[in-house]
XYZ file of C-alpha atoms in Angstrom:
235
model
C 87.788 170.348 25.816
C 86.127 167.645 23.768
C 84.015 170.266 22.070
C 87.017 172.417 21.253
C 88.976 169.546 19.890
C 85.882 168.524 17.724
C 85.568 172.067 16.559
C 89.310 172.246 15.583
C 88.998 168.762 13.766
C 86.156 170.035 11.665
C 87.836 173.243 11.045
C 90.951 171.448 9.930
C 88.706 169.081 7.618
C 87.059 172.150 6.112
C 90.391 173.701 5.264
C 91.867 170.438 3.805
C 88.683 170.106 1.515
C 89.080 173.840 0.342
C 92.685 173.475 -0.430
C 92.053 170.200 -2.288
C 89.320 171.867 -4.217
C 91.684 174.774 -4.970
C 94.484 172.479 -6.099
C 91.888 170.605 -8.338
C 91.568 173.665 -10.649
C 93.460 173.090 -13.735
C 94.903 175.986 -15.641
C 96.583 175.550 -19.079
C 98.139 178.060 -21.645
C 97.643 177.068 -25.341
C 99.740 178.726 -28.100
C 99.194 179.008 -31.863
C 100.066 180.811 -34.996
C 97.844 181.265 -37.736
C 98.062 181.593 -41.485
C 95.005 182.041 -43.734
C 92.963 184.506 -45.880
C 89.635 186.187 -46.118
C 87.811 189.453 -46.941
C 85.592 192.165 -45.614
C 83.965 191.726 -49.043
C 82.689 188.138 -47.931
C 79.176 187.867 -46.731
C 79.531 187.150 -43.784
C 83.243 188.508 -43.804
C 85.232 185.313 -43.176
C 88.812 184.497 -42.454
C 90.135 180.881 -42.514
C 93.079 178.833 -42.831
C 95.695 176.909 -40.877
C 97.144 176.690 -37.328
C 100.624 176.373 -38.163
C 102.562 176.438 -34.879
C 102.081 175.984 -31.162
C 100.487 173.548 -28.748
C 97.322 173.742 -30.823
C 99.029 172.775 -34.217
C 98.353 171.362 -36.437
C 94.918 172.177 -37.268
C 92.415 174.847 -39.058
C 90.563 178.019 -37.743
C 87.882 180.342 -38.797
C 86.804 183.776 -37.680
C 83.512 185.328 -39.054
C 81.763 188.795 -38.597
C 78.129 189.730 -38.471
C 77.324 191.804 -41.614
C 73.457 191.641 -41.364
C 73.355 195.364 -41.508
C 76.135 195.838 -44.231
C 75.138 196.856 -47.808
C 76.501 194.764 -51.052
C 78.608 196.501 -53.360
C 76.837 197.482 -56.619
C 79.071 196.581 -59.306
C 77.440 199.122 -61.680
C 79.000 202.089 -59.721
C 82.603 203.350 -59.637
C 83.065 203.234 -55.859
C 82.578 200.131 -53.430
C 79.444 200.994 -51.440
C 80.134 198.064 -48.947
C 83.671 199.219 -48.256
C 82.436 202.674 -47.784
C 79.992 201.857 -45.074
C 82.501 199.750 -43.293
C 85.137 202.421 -43.431
C 82.607 205.182 -42.281
C 80.949 203.131 -39.515
C 83.865 201.113 -37.979
C 86.886 203.330 -38.496
C 88.121 206.359 -36.810
C 91.201 208.683 -37.684
C 94.032 209.007 -34.985
C 95.927 212.233 -35.765
C 98.789 211.526 -33.285
C 101.958 213.023 -35.104
C 104.265 210.139 -36.428
C 101.430 207.719 -35.616
C 98.582 208.653 -37.996
C 96.054 206.269 -39.317
C 92.789 204.815 -38.884
C 91.664 202.458 -36.192
C 88.772 200.057 -37.016
C 86.965 198.300 -34.093
C 84.388 195.339 -34.147
C 81.904 194.836 -32.948
C 79.933 198.281 -33.105
C 77.116 197.657 -30.628
C 75.706 200.933 -31.398
C 74.673 199.342 -34.903
C 73.258 196.381 -33.180
C 76.202 193.972 -34.241
C 76.711 190.621 -32.807
C 80.283 190.021 -31.668
C 82.649 188.303 -34.223
C 82.705 184.558 -33.643
C 85.664 182.097 -33.966
C 86.756 178.421 -34.051
C 90.026 176.417 -33.726
C 89.926 172.656 -34.754
C 92.927 170.700 -34.186
C 94.083 167.468 -36.164
C 93.784 165.558 -33.099
C 89.851 166.265 -33.142
C 89.893 168.893 -30.260
C 87.679 172.118 -30.567
C 87.957 175.611 -28.980
C 85.677 178.403 -29.793
C 83.390 181.323 -28.708
C 83.321 185.146 -29.368
C 85.848 187.785 -30.252
C 85.422 190.454 -27.629
C 87.537 192.768 -29.835
C 88.617 192.733 -33.363
C 90.896 195.743 -34.067
C 92.527 196.694 -37.495
C 94.954 199.600 -37.729
C 95.639 201.253 -41.093
C 98.600 203.584 -41.197
C 98.500 206.895 -42.795
C 102.227 206.966 -43.873
C 102.285 210.514 -45.289
C 100.044 211.939 -42.686
C 97.559 213.637 -45.109
C 94.272 212.136 -43.857
C 93.251 210.464 -47.182
C 93.361 206.872 -47.240
C 95.375 205.789 -50.524
C 95.711 202.333 -52.072
C 99.115 202.067 -50.617
C 97.875 202.583 -46.984
C 95.616 199.723 -47.137
C 98.225 197.059 -48.640
C 99.792 196.262 -45.112
C 97.661 196.490 -41.905
C 98.057 195.412 -38.438
C 95.195 193.590 -36.408
C 94.763 192.307 -32.781
C 92.038 190.099 -31.486
C 90.704 189.400 -28.082
C 89.256 185.835 -27.623
C 86.544 184.481 -25.240
C 86.464 180.769 -25.142
C 83.251 179.332 -23.921
C 82.690 175.840 -22.549
C 79.860 174.781 -24.944
C 82.173 175.186 -27.908
C 85.016 173.231 -26.235
C 85.503 169.521 -27.360
C 87.934 166.620 -26.998
C 90.581 167.398 -24.812
C 89.272 170.852 -23.971
C 85.712 169.554 -22.962
C 85.628 170.993 -19.593
C 87.726 174.082 -20.484
C 86.912 177.884 -21.166
C 88.802 181.238 -20.876
C 90.278 183.903 -22.787
C 93.314 185.004 -25.044
C 94.416 187.097 -27.781
C 96.623 187.337 -30.882
C 97.811 190.103 -33.171
C 99.543 189.946 -36.603
C 99.327 191.354 -40.111
C 96.550 191.792 -42.494
C 97.975 192.121 -46.029
C 96.053 192.564 -49.232
C 96.860 189.851 -51.612
C 94.203 190.580 -54.286
C 93.053 194.155 -54.909
C 90.064 192.901 -57.115
C 88.474 191.074 -54.571
C 89.971 192.606 -51.456
C 91.370 189.089 -50.358
C 93.619 189.484 -47.618
C 96.289 187.220 -45.715
C 95.627 186.924 -41.914
C 99.121 186.062 -40.368
C 99.877 185.585 -36.576
C 103.515 184.940 -36.257
C 105.175 182.737 -36.231
C 105.997 178.969 -37.116
C 108.873 179.320 -34.483
C 107.336 181.687 -31.978
C 103.717 180.929 -31.844
C 102.674 184.210 -30.456
C 98.957 183.714 -29.983
C 97.736 182.709 -26.553
C 94.743 181.135 -25.107
C 94.487 180.926 -20.902
C 92.021 178.120 -20.268
C 90.533 176.891 -16.907
C 88.402 174.107 -16.071
C 86.203 175.656 -13.311
C 83.660 178.687 -13.347
C 82.821 178.338 -16.991
C 79.686 179.528 -18.562
C 78.188 179.015 -22.024
C 78.107 181.768 -24.818
C 74.310 182.369 -24.322
C 74.903 183.028 -20.583
C 77.606 185.615 -21.159
C 76.725 187.285 -24.194
C 74.641 190.542 -24.044
C 73.886 190.305 -27.894
C 71.306 187.563 -27.752
C 71.345 184.023 -29.184
C 74.496 182.995 -30.735
C 74.372 182.067 -34.459
C 76.005 178.785 -35.674
C 77.551 180.560 -38.920
C 79.644 177.451 -39.670
C 80.209 174.130 -38.198
C 80.485 173.936 -34.505
């Protein structure tokens, strides 16, 4: 009888400890809207601007791609060699009737690309960052002729998948990691430089999401299959 009682007490203590461990895990959802600019012609391609709404506002952000294998544009030729390379290596045509267009996907691991990087910095001096598991740009072919015309490139849609690593988290996010996503528009605002406005709606809805937790976190180097992570801009 004493042994049974002792075992039961130990089992209860273990369950209580396990339950307390589970309840100690903190989950939080952070929201954001973005408004900024950048260009595939930058080296590296770089978009930055303001966090305009949501729980992470106000603050600033940047997103940067690996262009180490991309050519520069030759100003002495009529075509844009850099854009020609991007278009031929990252975009594929979707001929679905009524939804024709080109889908661009980053990274292209067959080219040895590193994954795009990102950082959010709040005005409260908190930081989140990591890699983009995906960066997708859709260019609609509105007349369905299979030829990308200037008018097609003016207004595009994009979506991004985020992975947030603990070694980039600072301030109130020091112990947090997770993942998230956003989508919005990528509109051409200067055709001479191919400068674009990156916009994640909106000042009212803050449609971007980051789902964070304070357990089972790893660092970027442990989780990435692309090798060492380059600090492109400030960490």
